[in-house]
Coordinates of C-alpha atoms and ligand atoms in Angstrom, one line a residue:
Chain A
X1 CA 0.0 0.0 0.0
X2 CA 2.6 2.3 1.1
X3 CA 5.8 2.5 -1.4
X4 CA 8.6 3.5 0.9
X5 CA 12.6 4.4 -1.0
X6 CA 15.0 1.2 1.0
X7 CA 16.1 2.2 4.4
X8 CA 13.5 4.6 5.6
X9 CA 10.6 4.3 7.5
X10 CA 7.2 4.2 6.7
X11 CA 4.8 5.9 8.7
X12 CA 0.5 5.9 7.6
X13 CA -0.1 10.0 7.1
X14 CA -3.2 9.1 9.2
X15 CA -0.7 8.3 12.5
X16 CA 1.4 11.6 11.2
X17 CA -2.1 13.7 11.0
X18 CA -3.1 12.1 14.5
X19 CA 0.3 12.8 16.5
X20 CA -0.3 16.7 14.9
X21 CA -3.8 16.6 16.4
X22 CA -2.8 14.9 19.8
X23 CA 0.0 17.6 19.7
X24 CA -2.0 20.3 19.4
X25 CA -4.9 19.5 21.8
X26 CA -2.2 18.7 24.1
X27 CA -0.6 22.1 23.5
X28 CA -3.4 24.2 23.8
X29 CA -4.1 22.1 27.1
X30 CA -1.1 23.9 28.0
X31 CA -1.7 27.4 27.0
X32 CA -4.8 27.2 28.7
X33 CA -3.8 26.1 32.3
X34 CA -1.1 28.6 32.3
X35 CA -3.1 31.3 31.2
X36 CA -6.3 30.5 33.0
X37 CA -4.5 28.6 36.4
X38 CA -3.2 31.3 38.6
X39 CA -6.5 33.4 38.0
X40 CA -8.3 30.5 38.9
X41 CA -6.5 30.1 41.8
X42 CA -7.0 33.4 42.9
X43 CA -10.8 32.8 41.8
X44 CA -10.7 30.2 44.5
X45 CA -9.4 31.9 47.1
X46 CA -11.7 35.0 46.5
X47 CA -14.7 33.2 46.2
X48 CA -13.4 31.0 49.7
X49 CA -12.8 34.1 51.9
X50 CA -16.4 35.7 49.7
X51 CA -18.1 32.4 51.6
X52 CA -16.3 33.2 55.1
X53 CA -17.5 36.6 54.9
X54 CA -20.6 35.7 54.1
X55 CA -20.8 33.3 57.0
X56 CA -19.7 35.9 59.8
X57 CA -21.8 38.8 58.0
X58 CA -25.3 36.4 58.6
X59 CA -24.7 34.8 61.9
X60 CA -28.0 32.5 61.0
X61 CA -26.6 30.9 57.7
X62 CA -25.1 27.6 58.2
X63 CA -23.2 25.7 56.0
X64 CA -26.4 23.8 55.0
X65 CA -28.3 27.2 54.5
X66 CA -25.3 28.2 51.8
X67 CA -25.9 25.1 50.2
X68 CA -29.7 25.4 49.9
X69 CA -29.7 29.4 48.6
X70 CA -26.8 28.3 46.4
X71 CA -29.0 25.2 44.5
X72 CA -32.5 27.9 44.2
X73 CA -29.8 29.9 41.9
X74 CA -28.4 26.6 40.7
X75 CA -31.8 25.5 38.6
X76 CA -31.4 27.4 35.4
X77 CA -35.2 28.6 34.7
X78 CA -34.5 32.4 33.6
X79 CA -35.6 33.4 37.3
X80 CA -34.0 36.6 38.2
X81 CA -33.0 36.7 42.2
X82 CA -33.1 40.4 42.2
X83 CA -36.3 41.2 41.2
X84 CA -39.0 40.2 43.7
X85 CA -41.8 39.6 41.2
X86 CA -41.3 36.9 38.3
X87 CA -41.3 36.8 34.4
X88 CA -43.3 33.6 33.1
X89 CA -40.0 31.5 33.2
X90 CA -37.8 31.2 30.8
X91 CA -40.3 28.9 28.0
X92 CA -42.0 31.2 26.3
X93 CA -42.9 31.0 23.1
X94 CA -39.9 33.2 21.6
X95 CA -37.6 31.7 24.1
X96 CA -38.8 28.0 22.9
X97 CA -37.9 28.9 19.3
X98 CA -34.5 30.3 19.6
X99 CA -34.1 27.4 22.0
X100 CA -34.6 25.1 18.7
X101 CA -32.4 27.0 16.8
X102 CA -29.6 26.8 18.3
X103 CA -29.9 23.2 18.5
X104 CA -30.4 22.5 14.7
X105 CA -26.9 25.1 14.6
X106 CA -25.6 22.8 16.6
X107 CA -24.6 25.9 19.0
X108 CA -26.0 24.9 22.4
X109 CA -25.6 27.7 24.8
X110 CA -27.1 25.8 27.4
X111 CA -28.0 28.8 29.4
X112 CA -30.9 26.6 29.5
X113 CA -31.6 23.0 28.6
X114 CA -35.2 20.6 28.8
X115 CA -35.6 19.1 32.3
X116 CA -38.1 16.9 31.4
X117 CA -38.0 13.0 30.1
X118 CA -40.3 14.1 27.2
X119 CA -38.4 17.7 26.6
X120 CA -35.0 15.7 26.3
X121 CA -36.1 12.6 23.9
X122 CA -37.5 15.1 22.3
X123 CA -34.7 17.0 21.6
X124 CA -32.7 13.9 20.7
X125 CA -35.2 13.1 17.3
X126 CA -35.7 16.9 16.4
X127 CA -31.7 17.4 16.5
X128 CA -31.4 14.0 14.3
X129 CA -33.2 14.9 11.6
X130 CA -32.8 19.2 12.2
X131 CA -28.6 18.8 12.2
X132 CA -28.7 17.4 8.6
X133 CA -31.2 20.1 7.5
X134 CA -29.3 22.8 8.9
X135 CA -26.0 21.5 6.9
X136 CA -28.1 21.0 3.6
X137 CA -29.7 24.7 4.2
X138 CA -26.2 26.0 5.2
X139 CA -24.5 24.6 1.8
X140 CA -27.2 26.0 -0.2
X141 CA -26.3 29.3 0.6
X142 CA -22.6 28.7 0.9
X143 CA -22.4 27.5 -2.7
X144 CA -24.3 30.7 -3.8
X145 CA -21.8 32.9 -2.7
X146 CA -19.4 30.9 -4.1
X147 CA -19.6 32.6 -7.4
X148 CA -16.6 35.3 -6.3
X149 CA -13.7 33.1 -7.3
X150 CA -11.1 35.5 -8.3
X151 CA -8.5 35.7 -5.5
X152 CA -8.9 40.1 -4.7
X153 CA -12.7 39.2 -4.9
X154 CA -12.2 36.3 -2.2
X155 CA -10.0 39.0 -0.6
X156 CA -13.1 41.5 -0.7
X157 CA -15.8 39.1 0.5
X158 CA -13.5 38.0 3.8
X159 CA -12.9 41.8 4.7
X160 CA -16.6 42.4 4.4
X161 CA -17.7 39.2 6.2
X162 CA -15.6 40.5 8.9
X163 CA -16.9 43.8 9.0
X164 CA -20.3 42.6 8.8
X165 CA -20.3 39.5 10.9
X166 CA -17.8 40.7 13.6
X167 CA -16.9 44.4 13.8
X168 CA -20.6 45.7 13.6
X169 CA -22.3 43.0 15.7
X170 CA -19.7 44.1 18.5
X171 CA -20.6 47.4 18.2
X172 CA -24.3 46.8 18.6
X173 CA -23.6 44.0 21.8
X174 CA -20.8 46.5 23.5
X175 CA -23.9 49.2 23.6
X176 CA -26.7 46.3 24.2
X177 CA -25.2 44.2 26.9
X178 CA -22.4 46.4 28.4
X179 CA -19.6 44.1 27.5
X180 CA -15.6 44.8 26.5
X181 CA -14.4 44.7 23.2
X182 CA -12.8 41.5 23.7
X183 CA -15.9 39.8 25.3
X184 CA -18.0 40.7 22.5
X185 CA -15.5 39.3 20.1
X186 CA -15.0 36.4 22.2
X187 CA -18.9 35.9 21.6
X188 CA -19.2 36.3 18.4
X189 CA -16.4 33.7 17.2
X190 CA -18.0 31.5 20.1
X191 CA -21.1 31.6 18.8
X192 CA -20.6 31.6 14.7
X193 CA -17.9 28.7 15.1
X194 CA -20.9 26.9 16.8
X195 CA -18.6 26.1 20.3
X196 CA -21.1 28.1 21.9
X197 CA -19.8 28.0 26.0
X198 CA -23.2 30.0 27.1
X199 CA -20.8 32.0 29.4
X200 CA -21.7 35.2 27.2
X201 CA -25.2 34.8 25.8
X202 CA -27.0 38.0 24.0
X203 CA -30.3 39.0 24.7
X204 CA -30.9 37.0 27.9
X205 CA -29.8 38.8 30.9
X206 CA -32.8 38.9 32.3
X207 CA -32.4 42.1 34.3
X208 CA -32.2 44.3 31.2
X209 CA -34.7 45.6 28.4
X210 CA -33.6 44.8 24.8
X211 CA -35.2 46.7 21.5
X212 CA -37.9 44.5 19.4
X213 CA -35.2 44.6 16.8
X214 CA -32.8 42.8 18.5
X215 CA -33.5 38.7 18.5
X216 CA -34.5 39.0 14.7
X217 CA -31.1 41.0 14.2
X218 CA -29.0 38.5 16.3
X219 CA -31.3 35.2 14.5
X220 CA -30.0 36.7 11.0
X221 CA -26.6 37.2 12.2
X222 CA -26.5 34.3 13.4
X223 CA -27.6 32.1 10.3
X224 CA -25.9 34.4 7.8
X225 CA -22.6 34.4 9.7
X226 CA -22.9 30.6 10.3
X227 CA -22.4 30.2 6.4
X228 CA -19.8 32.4 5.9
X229 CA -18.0 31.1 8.5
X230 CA -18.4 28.0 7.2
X231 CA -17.0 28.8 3.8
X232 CA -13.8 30.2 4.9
X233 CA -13.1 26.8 7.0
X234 CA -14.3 25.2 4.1
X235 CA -11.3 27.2 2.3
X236 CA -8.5 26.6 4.8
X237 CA -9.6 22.9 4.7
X238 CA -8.8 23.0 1.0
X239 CA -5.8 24.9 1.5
X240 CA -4.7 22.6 3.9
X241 CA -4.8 19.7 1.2
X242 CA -3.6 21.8 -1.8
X243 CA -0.4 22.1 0.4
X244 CA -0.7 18.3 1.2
X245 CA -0.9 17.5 -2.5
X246 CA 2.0 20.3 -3.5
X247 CA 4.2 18.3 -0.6
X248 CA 3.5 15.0 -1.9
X249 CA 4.4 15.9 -5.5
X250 CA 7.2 17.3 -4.3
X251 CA 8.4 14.2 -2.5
X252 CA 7.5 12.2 -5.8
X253 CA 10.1 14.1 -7.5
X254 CA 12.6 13.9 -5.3
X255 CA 12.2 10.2 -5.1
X256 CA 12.1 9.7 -9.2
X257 CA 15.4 12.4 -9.2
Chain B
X1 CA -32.2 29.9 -15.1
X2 CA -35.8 28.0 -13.9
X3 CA -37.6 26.3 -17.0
X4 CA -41.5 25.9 -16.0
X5 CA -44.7 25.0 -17.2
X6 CA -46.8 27.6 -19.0
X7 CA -49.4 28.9 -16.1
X8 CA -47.7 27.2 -13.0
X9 CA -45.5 29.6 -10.3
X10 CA -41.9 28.9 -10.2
X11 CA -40.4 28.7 -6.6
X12 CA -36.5 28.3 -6.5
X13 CA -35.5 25.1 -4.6
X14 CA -34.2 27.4 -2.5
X15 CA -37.1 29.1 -1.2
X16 CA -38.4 26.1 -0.4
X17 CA -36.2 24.6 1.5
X18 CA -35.7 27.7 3.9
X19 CA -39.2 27.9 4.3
X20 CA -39.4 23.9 5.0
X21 CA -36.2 25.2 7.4
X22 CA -38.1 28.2 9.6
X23 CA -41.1 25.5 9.9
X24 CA -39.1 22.8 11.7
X25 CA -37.9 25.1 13.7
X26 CA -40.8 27.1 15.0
X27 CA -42.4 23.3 15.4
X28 CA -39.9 22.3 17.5
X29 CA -40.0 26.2 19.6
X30 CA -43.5 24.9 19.8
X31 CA -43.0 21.5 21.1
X32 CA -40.6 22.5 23.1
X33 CA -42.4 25.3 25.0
X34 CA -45.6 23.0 25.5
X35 CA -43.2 20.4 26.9
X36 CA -41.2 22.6 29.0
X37 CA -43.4 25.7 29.9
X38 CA -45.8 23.8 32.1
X39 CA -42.9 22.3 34.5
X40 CA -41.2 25.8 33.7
X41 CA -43.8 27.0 35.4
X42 CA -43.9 25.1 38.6
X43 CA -40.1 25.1 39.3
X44 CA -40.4 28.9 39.1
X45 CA -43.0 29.0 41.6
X46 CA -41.1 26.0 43.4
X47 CA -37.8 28.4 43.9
X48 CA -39.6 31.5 45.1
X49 CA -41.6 29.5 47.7
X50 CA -38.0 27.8 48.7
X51 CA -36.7 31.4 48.2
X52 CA -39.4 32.6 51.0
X53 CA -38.6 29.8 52.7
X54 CA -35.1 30.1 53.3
X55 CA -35.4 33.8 54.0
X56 CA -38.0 33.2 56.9
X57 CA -35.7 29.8 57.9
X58 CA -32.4 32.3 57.9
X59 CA -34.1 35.8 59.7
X60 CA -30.4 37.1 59.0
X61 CA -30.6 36.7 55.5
X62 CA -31.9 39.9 53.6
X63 CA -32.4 40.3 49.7
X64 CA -28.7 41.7 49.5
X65 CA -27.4 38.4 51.2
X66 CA -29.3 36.1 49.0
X67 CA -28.0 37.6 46.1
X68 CA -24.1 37.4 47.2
X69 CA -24.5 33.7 48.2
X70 CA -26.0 33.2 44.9
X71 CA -23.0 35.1 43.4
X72 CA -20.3 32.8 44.9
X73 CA -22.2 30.1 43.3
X74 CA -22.5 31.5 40.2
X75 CA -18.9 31.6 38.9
X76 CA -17.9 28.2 37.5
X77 CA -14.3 27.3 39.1
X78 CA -14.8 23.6 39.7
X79 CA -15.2 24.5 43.6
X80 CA -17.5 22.6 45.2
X81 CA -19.6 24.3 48.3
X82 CA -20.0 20.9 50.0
X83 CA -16.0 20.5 50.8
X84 CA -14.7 22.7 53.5
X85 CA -11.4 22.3 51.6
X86 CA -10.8 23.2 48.1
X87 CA -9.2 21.1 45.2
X88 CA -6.7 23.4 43.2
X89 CA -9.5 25.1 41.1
X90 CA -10.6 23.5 37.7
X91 CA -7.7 24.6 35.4
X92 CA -5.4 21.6 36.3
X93 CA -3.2 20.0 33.3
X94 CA -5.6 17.1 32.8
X95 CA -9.0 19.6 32.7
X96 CA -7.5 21.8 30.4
X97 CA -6.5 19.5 28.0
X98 CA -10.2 18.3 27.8
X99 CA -11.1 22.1 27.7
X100 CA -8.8 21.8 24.5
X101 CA -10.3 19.0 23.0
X102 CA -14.2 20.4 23.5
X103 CA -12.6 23.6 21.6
X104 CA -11.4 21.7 18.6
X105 CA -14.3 19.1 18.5
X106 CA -16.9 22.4 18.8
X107 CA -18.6 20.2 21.4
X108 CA -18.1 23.2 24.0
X109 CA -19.7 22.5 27.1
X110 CA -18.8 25.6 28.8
X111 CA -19.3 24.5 32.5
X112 CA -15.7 26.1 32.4
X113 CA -14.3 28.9 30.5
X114 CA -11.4 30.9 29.9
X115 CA -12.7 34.0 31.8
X116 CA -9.1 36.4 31.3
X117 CA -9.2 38.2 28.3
X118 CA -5.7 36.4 27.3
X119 CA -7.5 33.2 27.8
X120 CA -10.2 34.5 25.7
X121 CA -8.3 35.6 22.5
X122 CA -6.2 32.5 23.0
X123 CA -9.4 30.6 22.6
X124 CA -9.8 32.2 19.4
X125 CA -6.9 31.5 17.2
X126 CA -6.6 28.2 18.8
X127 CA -10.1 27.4 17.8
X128 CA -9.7 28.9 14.1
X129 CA -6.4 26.2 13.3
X130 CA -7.9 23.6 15.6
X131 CA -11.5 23.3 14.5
X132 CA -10.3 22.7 10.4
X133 CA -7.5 20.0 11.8
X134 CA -10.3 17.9 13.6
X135 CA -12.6 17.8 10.6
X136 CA -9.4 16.4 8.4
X137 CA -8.8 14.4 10.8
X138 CA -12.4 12.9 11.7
X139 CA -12.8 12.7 7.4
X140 CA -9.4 10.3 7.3
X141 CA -11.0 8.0 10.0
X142 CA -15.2 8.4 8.4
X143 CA -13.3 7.1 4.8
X144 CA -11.5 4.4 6.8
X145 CA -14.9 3.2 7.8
X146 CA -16.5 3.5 4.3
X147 CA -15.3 0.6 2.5
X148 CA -18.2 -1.4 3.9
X149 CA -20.4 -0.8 1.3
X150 CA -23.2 -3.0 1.0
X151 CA -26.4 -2.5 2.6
X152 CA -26.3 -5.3 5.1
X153 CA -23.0 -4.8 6.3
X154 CA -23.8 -1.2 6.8
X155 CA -26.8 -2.5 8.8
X156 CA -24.5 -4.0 11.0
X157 CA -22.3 -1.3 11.3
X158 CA -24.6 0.7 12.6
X159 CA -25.9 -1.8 15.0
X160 CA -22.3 -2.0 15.8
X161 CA -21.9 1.4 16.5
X162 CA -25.1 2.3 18.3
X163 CA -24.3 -0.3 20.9
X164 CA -20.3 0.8 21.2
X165 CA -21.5 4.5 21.1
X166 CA -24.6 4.5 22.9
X167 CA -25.9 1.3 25.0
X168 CA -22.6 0.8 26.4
X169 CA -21.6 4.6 27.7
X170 CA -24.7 4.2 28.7
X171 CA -24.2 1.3 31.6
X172 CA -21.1 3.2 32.2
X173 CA -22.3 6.5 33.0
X174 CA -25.5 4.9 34.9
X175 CA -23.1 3.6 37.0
X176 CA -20.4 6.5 37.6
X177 CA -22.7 9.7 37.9
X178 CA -26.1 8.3 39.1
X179 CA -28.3 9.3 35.8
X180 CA -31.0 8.0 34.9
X181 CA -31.1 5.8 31.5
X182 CA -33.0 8.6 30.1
X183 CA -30.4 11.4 31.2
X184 CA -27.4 9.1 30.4
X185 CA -28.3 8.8 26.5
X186 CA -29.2 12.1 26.5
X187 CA -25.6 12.9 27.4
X188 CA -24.4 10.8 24.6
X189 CA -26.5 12.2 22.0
X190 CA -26.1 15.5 22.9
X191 CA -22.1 15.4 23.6
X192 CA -21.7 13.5 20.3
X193 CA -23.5 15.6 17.7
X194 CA -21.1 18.5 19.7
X195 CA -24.9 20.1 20.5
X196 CA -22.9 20.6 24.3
X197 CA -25.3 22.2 26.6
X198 CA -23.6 21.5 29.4
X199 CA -26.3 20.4 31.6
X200 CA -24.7 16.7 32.2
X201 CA -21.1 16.1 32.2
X202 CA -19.2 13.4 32.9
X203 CA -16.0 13.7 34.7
X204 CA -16.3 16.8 36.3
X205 CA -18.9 16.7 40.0
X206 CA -16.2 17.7 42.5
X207 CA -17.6 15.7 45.1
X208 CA -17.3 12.3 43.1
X209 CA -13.6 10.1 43.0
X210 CA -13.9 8.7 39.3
X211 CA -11.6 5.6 38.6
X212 CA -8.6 6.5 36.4
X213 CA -9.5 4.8 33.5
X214 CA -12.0 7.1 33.2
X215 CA -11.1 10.3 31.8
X216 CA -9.4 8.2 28.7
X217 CA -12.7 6.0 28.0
X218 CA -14.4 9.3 27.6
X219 CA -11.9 11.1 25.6
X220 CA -11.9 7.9 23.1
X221 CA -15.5 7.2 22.7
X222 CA -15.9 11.0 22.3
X223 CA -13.2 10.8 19.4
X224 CA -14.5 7.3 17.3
X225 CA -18.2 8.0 18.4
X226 CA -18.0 11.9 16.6
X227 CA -15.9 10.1 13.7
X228 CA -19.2 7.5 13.6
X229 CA -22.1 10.1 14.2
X230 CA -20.0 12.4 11.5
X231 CA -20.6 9.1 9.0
X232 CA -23.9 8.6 10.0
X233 CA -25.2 12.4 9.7
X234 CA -23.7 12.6 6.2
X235 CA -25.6 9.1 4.9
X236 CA -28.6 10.6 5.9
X237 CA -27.9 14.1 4.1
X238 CA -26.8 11.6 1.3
X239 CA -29.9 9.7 1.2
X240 CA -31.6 13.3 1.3
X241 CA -30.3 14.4 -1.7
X242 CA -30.5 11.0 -3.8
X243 CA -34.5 11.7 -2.9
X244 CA -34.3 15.3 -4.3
X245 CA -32.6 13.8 -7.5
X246 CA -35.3 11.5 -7.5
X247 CA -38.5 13.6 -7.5
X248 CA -36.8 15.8 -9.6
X249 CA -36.4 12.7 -12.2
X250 CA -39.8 12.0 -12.1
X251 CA -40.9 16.0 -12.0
X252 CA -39.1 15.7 -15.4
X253 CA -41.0 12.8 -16.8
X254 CA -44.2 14.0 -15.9
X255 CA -43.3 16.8 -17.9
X256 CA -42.3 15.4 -20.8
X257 CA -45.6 13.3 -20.9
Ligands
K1 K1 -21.6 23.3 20.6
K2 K1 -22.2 24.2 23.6

């Protein structure tokens, strides 16, 4: 299967491709625990002398009263602690559908999730056959934009996806939902790449008041952005193998030479 | 471009299918918020009677102090309320490897995140290399699996596969976490079509001592179950289109008649 030149060593380019993936989970791994450790250390300790405080400021609350306030904020229903009367939950109608969509994305913010039997096998069969539809939908309008092949056009679309898809929306969420600069980025790559954490999620802090302009603006973005972010993985996928292909014609040659 | 019938209305396919698109999604918004609203519903009324209860039970405890003991809760460092001691914080070398991984894999269950801005643009770039190298790489290992080709032997893969993938995680996470069937292959589903909401995940209760063999079961099935799911998502988008192809055929025929 493999023609090797005597005296070297064959390796499968799958085990190469997996040692480079392996590699780089491993490094980012890394990155991540050095960058993120000591602040979470000092998290820790915060959050531990926070608790101490807490305890001596309210002589009544136990350790077991700490636990039970801390689990009423634990359930993830929408409810707001701070204002004393209640929206209707978080399932609403509205709610419910941008629920659904960003489970066909594949997205899953997971600010909130079904709690019930039913609600979860639900989502199980509508994900199976809503996943596909989303890809089909999403190469649809891929391929149509597709039509700028020229390189400076290609160079023109990216710069205008960018400006569209990233610099605008952070504009609009900095001024909406009072975050940084970097936190809005952060939440817009988080969101079009489809990681979706849910530790930034727009138009759901439920102490604030949003525009009626503002879900179908962030549903558009989201859907639009989605397929131009998919096209320019789709590109550096291709890129990737064009350079595979250039390096294995190149290794050809020097083998016939 | 679209050759019709004298006296008939031409939709472009593409119409079509984003309207067949908005449908299955308000549908499921709709399923979803009958399913959930009700028991949405009670658990809200459920926490503000606890809430009243735990503010009559603690006499100390005003709205200010209900809010900062929510607050400590509320930021995800791995610490666990229960343990007077604390473990060293969630971003050890192991965790953040894994918090690697769910980057790359999109999966992204966010019950941890990178919460400096560093951390943040990290996440970024690391994801925009990372995500590309783990669909080449889940592609290589789909083809591998592709050369069963006929019908009953891709029966039996599949069989194969749900019970490698699903039945058997299943028993295993039953018996590690204390879910219920239900919850358990909800976790699978949802962790393997990178959905990720968060709600359930395996590995990570701080006041639970997993075995070590753990942690690398879950990474592997993660791995070879996407690689599977990835295969079985794109049959069915195949199938999809070899349907479309079809009616189109017989569209065509009708036509000529
Ligand atoms: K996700
Ligand atoms: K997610």
């Amino acid at each position: 299967l493999y023609k090797c030149r005597p005296f070297t060593i064959c390796i499968p380019s799958i085990l190469v491709l997996g040692f480079v993936y392996v590699a780089y989970v491993l490094i980012g791994g890394v990155v991540f625990w050095k960058l993120e450790g000591d602040l979470g250390m000092k998290d820790v300790s915060y959050l531990l002398e926070k608790k101490e405080r807490l305890l001596s400021t309210y002589p009544c609350l136990n350790q077991a009263g700490l636990e039970a306030v801390a689990q009423v904020r634990n359930k993830n229903v929408g409810l707001s602690l701070k204002r004393n009367y209640t929206a209707d939950g978080f399932w609403k109608f509205t709610s419910s559908a941008v629920f659904a969509a960003t489970v066909v994305t594949t997205i899953g913010y997971g600010n909130i999730c079904p709690s019930t039997t039913g609600g979860q096998i639900f989502c199980v069969f509508f994900a199976l056959f809503g996943i596909p539809l989303n890809i089909v939908v999403l190469n649809r309008v891929g391929k149509k934009r597709l039509t700028c092949t020229r390189f400076f056009i290609h160079f023109v679309c990216y710069i205008c996806g960018v400006v569209l898809f990233f610099i605008m929306p952070m504009i609009v969420f900095k001024q909406q939902e009072d975050w940084t600069h970097a936190e809005a980025i952060y939440y817009c790559f988080i969101s079009l790449s489809t990681i979706g954490f849910g530790d930034f999620v727009a138009d759901s802090n439920p102490d604030k008041y949003y525009p009626d302009w503002y879900s179908f603006l962030i549903a558009s973005w989201i859907f639009f952005g989605m397929a131009w972010l998919a096209l320019v993985i789709n590109h550096s996928i291709e890129i990737l193998e064009r350079l595979n292909n250039y390096f294995k014609k190149q290794f050809k040659k020097n083998d016939n030479q």
